[in-house]
Amino acid sequence: MAPITKISQILDGKCTDQKIAVRGWVYRKRESKELIFLLIRDSTGVIQCTVKKTSPAWNEAQKLTIESSLSLEGTVKEDKRAPGGYEINSELVNIIGLAETFPIAKDKSEEFIRDMRHLWLRSRKMNLVMKVRAEVLEATRKYFKQQNYTEVSPPMFISAAVEGGSTLFGLKYFDQDLYLTQSSQLYLEILIYSLENVYCIAPSFRAEKSRTIRHLTEYWHIEGEWPFADMDDLMKFEEGLMTHVCQTIANTCQKEFKELGADIEKLKAVQTPFPRITYQEAIEQLKPANPALTWGSDLGYEDEKVLADKFGKPFFVYDYPTAIKAFYCKTYREHPEIAMSVDMMVPRIGEISTGGAREENKDILIQRMREQGLKPEDYEWYLDLRRYGTVPHVGFGMGLERLLVWMLDLDNIIDAIPFPRTTRRFYP
Ligand code: 4AD
Ligand code: MG
């Protein structure tokens, strides 16, 4: 058999008039009396293959069903009519695994396709989304590394809540009650005392009943934390990261965006600095659309969308009311009612990251815990960080899937992750 070639190489015009072999799966099949058209897919693309009745491949090609695996040998020809502009004139078909009738077909409902996730991941859409996801992860790691951050690995089993009890998943850990982590922030805070600038990319879990296009119960969280820094440093880092990732993807994922029909121009347009408005200004801008909003109200998904659509690009909202923020948020000494907390927002999704300065004063921190009904005894190790060499520090967490929903213009967050977990979905 001729050497195995990746389909993308053929589509890039590198094999024209050569005898090659491809290995993959049958994506589509159309048959007439004299000619069989096959679309074969591998991890890199889809190629049209023709089998003439006179070809020695005819008999095997006739047996092929959708999603059968095979190797196929033939000669590459340029052909404007073929999708992708090239086709293979097949001379040999070798069936590797003959597929039973494939359950996913054009007439199936979205619900059905979601139940067939393990098979739907072979679709072009999911193949492309997963590739972009991998590129986003790589670009993210590259930026952190360039900025001298060390990647660390925090635990997923934890003993005390980070983001409040209402979205906490509990579990039995032998005889003990533990939780699944909602954020690795508190563990990153431990590690800055050793490594200074740290980050992690890890799952976070939320017992989140909301069924929106932006909520999963298990999502991947990009989190950074570092000492000797303030809110301005934080926003500069976040906009730098976002710009680096958008520019990298605009460069490396052009094919994927084109095939997915996603708008790549919005990524190219991302430049520092990002607009910054205070929470107070956000409330004023939103009042006309939602007169019920007053200083102190939490911004809902609808409010954030209205605001974000006005900006039409990523921006920051900062200085939120302390009362709607977590216990660890640092507050202004002259204005304890305002917390140094900042959200990055994007059109259509609203919030994609939350970060801020952390309270470094032990006594204020204990007071904040009590105000929120938390027991300081449960956070002894966290308080130790303030006892031994406390330091001003900042950090943030960005939801990888929310970032992808925005980048790729996805209708729903479940398509940004291969195995989505929601209230109703956890199979396979
Ligand atoms: O705003 P959150 O709850 O902030 C934290 O967890 C901080 N401790 C992070 C930190 O400072 N290190 O979550 C951060 C981000 C959100 O902005 C959102 O992008 C994402 O995590 N997120 C979710 N993504 C998908 N599904 C959910 N249920 C999510 N909940 C939060
Ligand atoms: Mg948040």
Coordinates of C-alpha atoms and ligand atoms in Angstrom, one line a residue:
M1 CA 0.0 0.0 0.0
A2 CA 1.1 3.6 -0.7
P3 CA 2.2 5.7 2.3
I4 CA -0.6 6.9 4.5
T5 CA -1.3 10.6 4.0
K6 CA -3.3 13.0 6.2
I7 CA -6.3 14.4 4.4
S8 CA -5.3 18.0 5.2
Q9 CA -2.1 17.5 3.1
I10 CA -4.2 16.5 0.1
L11 CA -6.5 19.5 0.6
D12 CA -3.4 21.7 0.9
G13 CA -2.5 20.6 -2.7
K14 CA 0.6 18.7 -1.6
C15 CA -0.3 15.4 -3.2
T16 CA -1.8 16.3 -6.6
D17 CA -1.4 13.5 -9.2
Q18 CA 0.3 11.3 -6.7
K19 CA -0.7 7.8 -5.6
I20 CA -1.4 7.9 -1.9
A21 CA -3.4 6.1 0.8
V22 CA -5.7 7.6 3.4
R23 CA -7.1 6.0 6.5
G24 CA -10.3 7.1 8.2
W25 CA -14.1 6.7 8.3
V26 CA -16.9 7.0 5.8
Y27 CA -18.6 10.4 6.3
R28 CA -21.1 10.3 3.4
K29 CA -21.8 7.9 0.6
R30 CA -23.7 8.3 -2.7
E31 CA -24.1 5.6 -5.2
S32 CA -25.1 5.4 -8.9
K33 CA -24.9 2.5 -11.3
E34 CA -21.4 3.3 -12.5
L35 CA -19.9 5.4 -9.8
I36 CA -19.7 5.6 -6.0
F37 CA -18.9 8.9 -4.2
L38 CA -17.4 8.6 -0.8
L39 CA -16.6 11.3 1.6
I40 CA -13.8 10.0 3.9
R41 CA -12.8 11.8 7.1
D42 CA -9.8 11.6 9.3
S43 CA -8.8 13.8 12.2
T44 CA -7.6 16.5 9.7
G45 CA -10.4 16.9 7.2
V46 CA -12.8 15.4 4.7
I47 CA -11.9 14.3 1.1
Q48 CA -14.1 13.1 -1.8
C49 CA -13.2 9.7 -3.2
T50 CA -14.7 8.3 -6.4
V51 CA -14.9 4.6 -7.1
K52 CA -15.6 3.6 -10.8
K53 CA -17.4 0.4 -11.5
T54 CA -14.3 -0.7 -13.5
S55 CA -12.1 -0.1 -10.4
P56 CA -10.8 -3.1 -8.4
A57 CA -12.1 -1.2 -5.3
W58 CA -15.7 -1.4 -6.5
N59 CA -16.8 -4.5 -4.6
E60 CA -15.5 -3.4 -1.2
A61 CA -16.8 0.1 -1.8
Q62 CA -20.3 -1.2 -2.4
K63 CA -20.3 -2.8 1.1
L64 CA -19.2 0.3 2.9
T65 CA -21.7 1.9 5.3
I66 CA -21.6 5.3 7.0
E67 CA -18.9 5.4 9.7
S68 CA -17.2 2.2 8.6
S69 CA -13.4 2.5 9.1
L70 CA -11.2 1.8 6.1
S71 CA -8.0 2.5 4.3
L72 CA -8.2 3.6 0.7
E73 CA -5.6 3.9 -2.0
G74 CA -5.8 6.0 -5.2
T75 CA -4.5 8.9 -7.2
V76 CA -5.2 12.5 -6.2
K77 CA -6.7 14.8 -8.8
E78 CA -7.5 18.5 -8.6
D79 CA -11.3 18.9 -9.2
K80 CA -13.1 22.2 -8.8
R81 CA -16.4 20.4 -8.3
A82 CA -15.2 18.4 -5.3
P83 CA -15.7 19.9 -1.9
G84 CA -12.2 21.1 -1.0
G85 CA -11.1 21.1 -4.6
Y86 CA -9.5 17.7 -4.7
E87 CA -10.6 14.1 -5.0
I88 CA -9.1 10.6 -5.0
N89 CA -9.7 8.2 -7.8
S90 CA -9.9 5.1 -5.8
E91 CA -8.1 1.9 -6.8
L92 CA -8.2 -0.1 -3.6
V93 CA -10.6 -0.1 -0.6
N94 CA -9.7 -2.1 2.5
I95 CA -12.6 -2.3 5.1
I96 CA -11.2 -2.2 8.6
G97 CA -14.4 -2.1 10.6
L98 CA -17.8 -2.4 8.9
A99 CA -20.3 -0.1 10.8
E100 CA -23.8 -1.1 11.7
T101 CA -26.5 1.5 10.7
F102 CA -25.3 4.7 12.2
P103 CA -27.9 6.2 14.5
I104 CA -27.1 9.9 13.8
A105 CA -28.8 11.1 10.6
K106 CA -30.0 14.4 9.2
D107 CA -33.6 14.0 10.4
K108 CA -32.7 13.4 14.1
S109 CA -33.6 16.0 16.8
E110 CA -31.2 18.0 18.7
E111 CA -32.2 16.1 21.9
F112 CA -31.4 12.8 20.2
I113 CA -28.0 14.1 19.0
R114 CA -27.2 15.2 22.6
D115 CA -28.0 11.7 23.8
M116 CA -25.5 10.3 21.2
R117 CA -22.7 12.6 22.4
H118 CA -20.2 9.7 22.2
L119 CA -20.9 9.4 18.5
W120 CA -21.6 13.1 17.8
L121 CA -18.1 14.0 18.8
R122 CA -17.0 12.6 15.4
S123 CA -19.0 15.4 13.7
R124 CA -17.1 18.1 11.8
K125 CA -18.5 20.7 14.2
M126 CA -17.2 19.0 17.3
N127 CA -13.9 18.1 15.7
L128 CA -13.3 21.7 14.9
V129 CA -14.5 23.1 18.2
M130 CA -12.2 20.7 20.1
K131 CA -9.2 21.8 18.0
V132 CA -9.9 25.4 18.7
R133 CA -10.3 24.6 22.4
A134 CA -6.8 22.9 22.4
E135 CA -5.3 26.0 20.7
V136 CA -6.9 28.3 23.2
L137 CA -5.4 26.2 26.0
E138 CA -2.0 26.2 24.4
A139 CA -2.1 30.0 23.8
T140 CA -3.2 30.6 27.4
R141 CA -0.3 28.5 28.8
K142 CA 2.1 30.3 26.5
Y143 CA 1.0 33.7 27.8
F144 CA 1.3 32.7 31.5
K145 CA 4.8 31.2 30.8
Q146 CA 5.9 34.3 29.0
Q147 CA 4.9 36.4 32.0
N148 CA 6.8 34.1 34.4
Y149 CA 3.9 32.2 36.0
T150 CA 4.3 28.7 37.2
E151 CA 1.6 26.2 36.4
V152 CA 0.4 24.3 39.5
S153 CA -2.1 21.5 40.2
P154 CA -4.6 22.1 43.0
P155 CA -7.0 19.5 44.5
M156 CA -10.5 18.9 43.4
F157 CA -11.7 17.4 46.8
I158 CA -11.9 20.2 49.3
S159 CA -13.1 20.7 52.8
A160 CA -14.4 24.3 52.8
A161 CA -16.4 26.4 50.3
V162 CA -14.9 29.1 48.1
E163 CA -17.9 30.6 46.4
G164 CA -20.7 30.2 48.8
G165 CA -22.9 27.2 49.8
S166 CA -25.7 27.4 47.2
T167 CA -23.6 26.0 44.4
L168 CA -21.5 23.5 46.4
F169 CA -21.5 19.8 45.5
G170 CA -21.1 17.7 48.6
L171 CA -19.8 14.2 48.6
K172 CA -19.0 11.4 51.0
Y173 CA -15.2 10.9 51.4
F174 CA -15.0 7.7 53.4
D175 CA -16.7 8.8 56.6
Q176 CA -16.2 12.5 56.0
D177 CA -18.3 15.2 54.2
L178 CA -16.2 16.9 51.5
Y179 CA -17.0 19.0 48.5
L180 CA -16.0 19.4 44.9
T181 CA -14.0 22.6 44.4
Q182 CA -15.8 25.6 42.9
S183 CA -12.6 27.4 42.2
S184 CA -8.9 26.7 42.9
Q185 CA -8.4 30.3 44.1
L186 CA -7.7 29.6 47.8
Y187 CA -5.1 26.9 46.9
L188 CA -3.4 29.3 44.5
E189 CA -3.3 31.8 47.3
I190 CA -1.3 29.3 49.4
L191 CA 1.1 28.7 46.5
I192 CA 2.0 32.4 45.9
Y193 CA 3.9 32.3 49.2
S194 CA 6.3 29.8 47.6
L195 CA 6.2 30.4 43.8
E196 CA 4.8 34.0 43.7
N197 CA 3.1 34.1 40.2
V198 CA 1.0 30.9 39.8
Y199 CA -1.8 29.7 37.6
C200 CA -3.8 26.6 37.0
I201 CA -6.2 25.2 34.4
A202 CA -8.5 22.8 36.2
P203 CA -12.1 21.7 36.5
S204 CA -14.4 23.6 38.8
F205 CA -17.8 22.3 39.9
R206 CA -21.0 24.2 40.5
A207 CA -24.3 22.8 41.6
E208 CA -25.9 25.2 39.2
K209 CA -29.6 24.7 38.4
S210 CA -29.7 27.6 35.9
R211 CA -30.3 26.4 32.4
T212 CA -28.7 29.1 30.4
I213 CA -26.2 29.1 27.5
R214 CA -23.5 30.0 30.0
H215 CA -23.8 27.4 32.8
L216 CA -22.3 24.0 33.2
T217 CA -22.0 22.0 36.5
E218 CA -18.4 21.0 35.6
Y219 CA -16.3 23.5 33.7
W220 CA -12.7 24.3 33.1
H221 CA -11.3 27.2 35.0
I222 CA -8.3 29.3 34.0
E223 CA -7.1 30.9 37.3
G224 CA -4.1 33.1 38.1
E225 CA -2.9 34.5 41.4
W226 CA 0.1 36.6 42.3
P227 CA 1.5 38.8 45.1
F228 CA 2.6 42.5 45.3
A229 CA 0.0 43.6 42.8
D230 CA -3.2 45.7 42.7
M231 CA -6.4 46.1 40.7
D232 CA -4.6 47.9 37.8
D233 CA -2.0 45.2 37.5
L234 CA -4.8 42.6 37.5
M235 CA -6.8 44.2 34.7
K236 CA -3.6 44.8 32.6
F237 CA -2.7 41.1 33.0
E238 CA -6.2 39.9 32.1
E239 CA -6.5 42.1 29.0
G240 CA -3.0 41.1 28.0
L241 CA -4.0 37.4 28.2
M242 CA -7.2 37.9 26.4
T243 CA -5.5 39.9 23.6
H244 CA -2.8 37.3 23.2
V245 CA -5.2 34.4 23.0
C246 CA -7.5 36.2 20.5
Q247 CA -4.7 37.3 18.3
T248 CA -3.1 33.8 18.4
I249 CA -6.4 32.1 17.5
A250 CA -7.1 34.6 14.8
N251 CA -3.8 33.5 13.3
T252 CA -3.8 29.7 13.9
C253 CA -7.5 28.8 13.6
Q254 CA -8.5 30.5 10.3
K255 CA -9.6 27.2 8.7
E256 CA -11.6 26.1 11.7
F257 CA -13.4 29.5 12.0
K258 CA -14.2 29.5 8.3
E259 CA -15.7 26.0 8.3
L260 CA -17.6 26.7 11.5
G261 CA -18.9 30.0 10.1
A262 CA -17.6 31.8 13.1
D263 CA -16.6 35.5 12.9
I264 CA -12.9 35.8 13.3
E265 CA -12.8 39.6 12.8
K266 CA -14.0 40.2 16.3
L267 CA -10.9 38.4 17.6
K268 CA -8.6 40.4 15.4
A269 CA -10.2 43.6 16.8
V270 CA -9.3 42.7 20.4
Q271 CA -6.6 45.2 21.5
T272 CA -5.4 46.6 24.8
P273 CA -6.5 48.6 26.7
F274 CA -10.0 47.4 27.4
P275 CA -12.7 49.9 28.4
R276 CA -13.2 50.0 32.2
I277 CA -16.3 51.1 33.9
T278 CA -17.3 51.0 37.6
Y279 CA -20.2 49.1 38.9
Q280 CA -21.8 52.4 39.7
E281 CA -21.5 53.6 36.1
A282 CA -22.9 50.2 34.9
I283 CA -26.0 50.7 37.1
E284 CA -26.5 54.2 35.6
Q285 CA -26.2 52.9 32.1
L286 CA -28.6 50.0 32.7
K287 CA -31.3 52.0 34.6
P288 CA -33.2 53.0 31.4
A289 CA -33.6 49.3 30.4
N290 CA -34.1 48.0 34.0
P291 CA -35.5 50.7 36.3
A292 CA -35.6 48.2 39.2
L293 CA -31.8 48.2 39.5
T294 CA -30.3 50.2 42.4
W295 CA -26.9 50.4 43.9
G296 CA -26.4 47.1 45.6
S297 CA -28.3 44.9 43.1
D298 CA -26.4 42.1 41.6
L299 CA -26.2 42.3 37.8
G300 CA -28.1 39.5 36.2
Y301 CA -27.4 37.7 32.9
E302 CA -29.9 40.0 31.1
D303 CA -28.3 43.2 32.5
E304 CA -24.8 42.0 31.6
K305 CA -25.9 41.2 28.1
V306 CA -27.5 44.7 27.6
L307 CA -24.3 46.3 28.8
A308 CA -22.0 44.0 26.8
D309 CA -23.9 44.4 23.6
K310 CA -23.4 48.2 24.0
F311 CA -19.7 47.8 24.2
G312 CA -19.5 45.2 21.4
K313 CA -16.1 43.9 22.7
P314 CA -14.5 42.8 25.9
F315 CA -14.5 45.3 28.8
F316 CA -14.2 45.5 32.6
V317 CA -16.7 46.3 35.3
Y318 CA -15.1 46.9 38.7
D319 CA -15.7 48.1 42.3
Y320 CA -18.7 46.1 43.2
P321 CA -20.8 46.4 46.4
T322 CA -19.1 44.3 49.1
A323 CA -22.4 42.8 50.1
I324 CA -22.7 40.8 46.8
K325 CA -19.1 39.6 46.8
A326 CA -17.3 36.6 48.4
F327 CA -15.7 36.9 51.9
Y328 CA -12.1 37.0 50.5
C329 CA -12.6 40.2 48.5
K330 CA -10.6 43.1 49.7
T331 CA -12.5 46.3 50.5
Y332 CA -11.5 50.0 50.3
R333 CA -10.4 51.1 53.8
E334 CA -12.3 54.4 53.4
H335 CA -15.3 52.7 51.7
P336 CA -15.8 49.2 53.2
E337 CA -19.1 49.0 51.3
I338 CA -17.1 48.7 48.0
A339 CA -15.0 45.6 47.1
M340 CA -12.0 45.5 44.8
S341 CA -13.6 43.0 42.5
V342 CA -13.6 43.1 38.7
D343 CA -15.5 41.2 36.0
M344 CA -14.5 40.9 32.4
M345 CA -17.6 40.8 30.1
V346 CA -18.1 40.0 26.4
P347 CA -21.1 40.5 24.0
R348 CA -23.8 37.8 24.2
I349 CA -22.4 36.1 27.2
G350 CA -21.8 38.8 29.8
E351 CA -19.3 37.8 32.5
I352 CA -16.4 35.5 31.5
S353 CA -14.1 36.2 34.3
T354 CA -14.1 37.4 37.9
G355 CA -11.1 38.6 39.8
G356 CA -9.9 41.0 42.4
A357 CA -7.7 42.0 45.3
R358 CA -7.8 39.6 48.2
E359 CA -8.2 40.7 51.8
E360 CA -4.8 40.4 53.3
N361 CA -5.7 41.6 56.8
K362 CA -6.5 38.7 59.1
D363 CA -8.9 40.6 61.4
I364 CA -10.9 42.1 58.6
L365 CA -11.0 38.7 56.9
I366 CA -12.4 37.1 60.0
Q367 CA -15.0 39.8 60.3
R368 CA -16.0 39.3 56.6
M369 CA -16.3 35.6 57.2
R370 CA -18.6 36.1 60.2
E371 CA -20.8 38.6 58.2
Q372 CA -21.3 35.9 55.6
G373 CA -22.1 33.2 58.2
L374 CA -18.9 31.3 57.6
K375 CA -16.9 29.7 60.5
P376 CA -13.4 31.1 60.7
E377 CA -12.4 27.7 62.2
D378 CA -13.1 26.1 58.8
Y379 CA -10.5 28.3 57.2
E380 CA -7.6 28.1 59.7
W381 CA -5.1 27.3 57.0
Y382 CA -6.3 30.3 54.9
L383 CA -5.9 32.6 58.0
D384 CA -2.4 31.3 58.5
L385 CA -1.5 32.9 55.1
R386 CA -2.4 36.2 56.7
R387 CA -0.5 35.3 60.0
Y388 CA 2.8 34.4 58.3
G389 CA 4.1 37.1 55.9
T390 CA 0.8 38.4 54.5
V391 CA 1.1 40.3 51.3
P392 CA -1.2 42.3 49.0
H393 CA -2.2 40.0 46.2
V394 CA -4.7 39.6 43.3
G395 CA -6.1 36.9 41.1
F396 CA -8.8 36.0 38.7
G397 CA -10.7 33.0 37.2
M398 CA -12.0 32.8 33.6
G399 CA -14.3 30.1 32.4
L400 CA -12.8 28.4 29.4
E401 CA -16.1 27.3 27.9
R402 CA -17.6 30.8 28.2
L403 CA -14.6 32.1 26.4
L404 CA -15.1 29.6 23.6
V405 CA -18.8 30.3 23.3
W406 CA -18.0 33.9 22.7
M407 CA -15.0 33.2 20.3
L408 CA -16.8 30.6 18.2
D409 CA -20.3 32.2 18.3
L410 CA -21.7 29.0 19.8
D411 CA -25.4 28.8 20.6
N412 CA -24.8 26.9 23.8
I413 CA -22.0 26.3 26.3
I414 CA -22.5 22.5 26.0
D415 CA -20.8 22.6 22.6
A416 CA -17.6 24.1 24.1
I417 CA -16.7 21.0 26.0
P418 CA -16.7 17.3 24.8
F419 CA -18.6 15.8 27.7
P420 CA -20.9 18.5 29.1
R421 CA -22.3 18.1 32.6
T422 CA -25.6 20.0 33.3
T423 CA -28.5 19.3 35.6
R424 CA -29.8 16.8 33.2
R425 CA -26.8 15.6 31.3
F426 CA -24.0 13.4 32.5
Y427 CA -24.0 10.5 30.0
P428 CA -21.6 9.1 28.8
Ligands
4AD1 O1 -17.2 34.4 39.1 P1 -16.7 33.1 39.7 O2 -17.6 32.4 40.6 O3 -15.3 33.5 40.5 C1 -14.5 32.6 41.1 O4 -14.7 31.4 41.2 C2 -13.2 33.1 41.7 N1 -12.8 32.4 42.8 C3 -12.2 33.0 40.6 C4 -10.8 33.6 41.0 O5 -10.7 34.7 41.4 N2 -9.8 32.8 40.9 O6 -16.2 32.1 38.5 C5 -15.2 32.6 37.6 C6 -15.6 32.3 36.2 C7 -16.8 33.0 35.7 O7 -16.6 34.4 35.4 C8 -17.3 32.2 34.6 O8 -16.5 32.5 33.4 C9 -16.9 30.8 35.0 O9 -15.9 30.9 36.0 N3 -18.1 30.1 35.6 C10 -18.8 29.2 34.9 N4 -18.6 28.7 33.7 C11 -19.5 27.7 33.3 N5 -20.5 27.2 34.1 C12 -20.7 27.7 35.3 N6 -21.7 27.2 36.1 C13 -19.8 28.7 35.8 N7 -19.6 29.4 37.0 C14 -18.6 30.2 36.8
MG2 MG -18.2 36.0 39.0

